[in-house]
Amino acid sequence: MTEKEICTAICKAASDKKARDIVTMDMEGLMISADYFVICSANTATQVRAIADNIEEELAKLGVAFNHKEGYREGEWVLLDFGDVVAHVFMQEAREYYALEQLWGDAKLTAYED
């Protein structure tokens, strides 16, 4: 799968669990470790974990395994590293606090449309 196809699959899996404000950030040329970020929000830690679980499960069905997962136990910000694509699932307050979209303001943002 291409990186863009992986991004789309992550967005769809997040949307299926009612994630909000799903965006893809094109990080190519801005950082070495990833070409794309997918960022989304949830209302509760339980929903954050459900979204992360669904992303992991749906991508596994497509043969895409993640390299690393962080923050799952706390459920405030779960990071799923798929190599060149990294998914960030935030509780809304954490997303506003860490403000990745502003931190990486040079990245092109694309909103996910269901």
XYZ file of C-alpha atoms in Angstrom:
114
model
C 0.000 0.000 0.000
C 1.104 3.551 -0.637
C 1.476 6.032 2.196
C -1.630 7.889 1.028
C -3.638 4.653 0.991
C -2.464 3.929 4.537
C -3.527 7.449 5.572
C -6.967 6.922 4.042
C -7.344 3.544 5.783
C -6.380 5.103 9.133
C -8.852 7.957 8.611
C -11.662 5.560 7.741
C -10.934 3.302 10.727
C -10.940 6.341 13.038
C -14.144 7.672 11.495
C -15.833 4.289 11.974
C -15.375 4.789 15.741
C -16.709 8.353 15.624
C -13.384 10.184 15.798
C -13.699 13.924 15.258
C -11.654 16.504 13.373
C -9.656 13.940 11.386
C -6.796 15.501 9.435
C -3.786 14.289 7.501
C -0.589 16.317 7.695
C 1.970 16.020 4.914
C 5.278 15.942 6.832
C 7.459 15.150 3.825
C 10.586 17.288 3.980
C 9.725 18.551 7.473
C 10.901 15.564 9.478
C 12.983 12.462 8.917
C 10.947 9.891 10.831
C 7.559 10.175 9.073
C 6.067 11.466 5.842
C 2.486 11.772 7.138
C 0.652 12.294 10.414
C -3.003 11.430 10.834
C -4.549 13.275 13.782
C -7.996 12.852 15.298
C -9.876 13.574 18.517
C -12.119 11.661 20.903
C -14.250 12.602 23.897
C -13.010 10.019 26.411
C -10.011 7.790 27.098
C -12.224 4.785 26.349
C -13.039 6.197 22.907
C -9.351 7.018 22.285
C -8.463 3.365 22.928
C -11.400 2.109 20.812
C -10.263 4.279 17.883
C -6.648 3.116 18.274
C -7.770 -0.522 18.468
C -9.856 -0.152 15.317
C -7.024 1.508 13.406
C -4.690 -1.305 14.424
C -7.227 -4.023 13.518
C -8.283 -2.538 10.176
C -4.716 -1.970 9.020
C -3.714 -5.477 10.111
C -6.495 -6.790 7.829
C -4.777 -4.882 5.013
C -1.415 -6.414 5.918
C -0.032 -3.208 7.458
C 1.519 -3.756 10.877
C 2.480 -0.986 13.252
C 6.034 -0.621 14.515
C 5.328 0.990 17.843
C 2.449 2.076 20.081
C 2.587 4.613 22.914
C 0.125 6.063 25.416
C -2.491 3.318 25.201
C -2.811 2.664 28.935
C -3.394 6.322 29.789
C -5.688 6.878 26.802
C -5.052 10.606 26.583
C -2.857 10.464 23.460
C -2.220 7.204 21.609
C 0.481 7.170 18.962
C 0.543 4.358 16.394
C 3.713 4.282 14.302
C 3.253 2.649 10.899
C 6.677 3.716 9.640
C 6.217 6.577 7.212
C 2.708 7.218 8.583
C 2.038 7.989 12.254
C -1.481 8.099 13.707
C -2.172 10.339 16.706
C -5.435 9.764 18.577
C -6.042 12.473 21.174
C -8.574 13.350 23.813
C -9.740 16.823 22.762
C -8.027 18.628 25.664
C -4.687 16.933 24.939
C -4.957 17.772 21.244
C -5.485 21.431 22.071
C -2.601 21.395 24.570
C -0.026 19.737 22.288
C -1.326 21.546 19.166
C 0.574 19.475 16.592
C -1.140 21.298 13.755
C 0.369 24.589 14.992
C 3.709 23.062 16.019
C 4.162 21.752 12.467
C 2.486 24.749 10.840
C 4.425 24.305 7.588
C 2.767 20.940 6.949
C -0.061 20.771 4.437
C -3.311 19.837 6.226
C -6.044 17.816 4.556
C -9.342 17.289 6.381
C -10.872 13.827 6.069
C -14.300 13.810 4.476
C -16.407 10.716 5.116
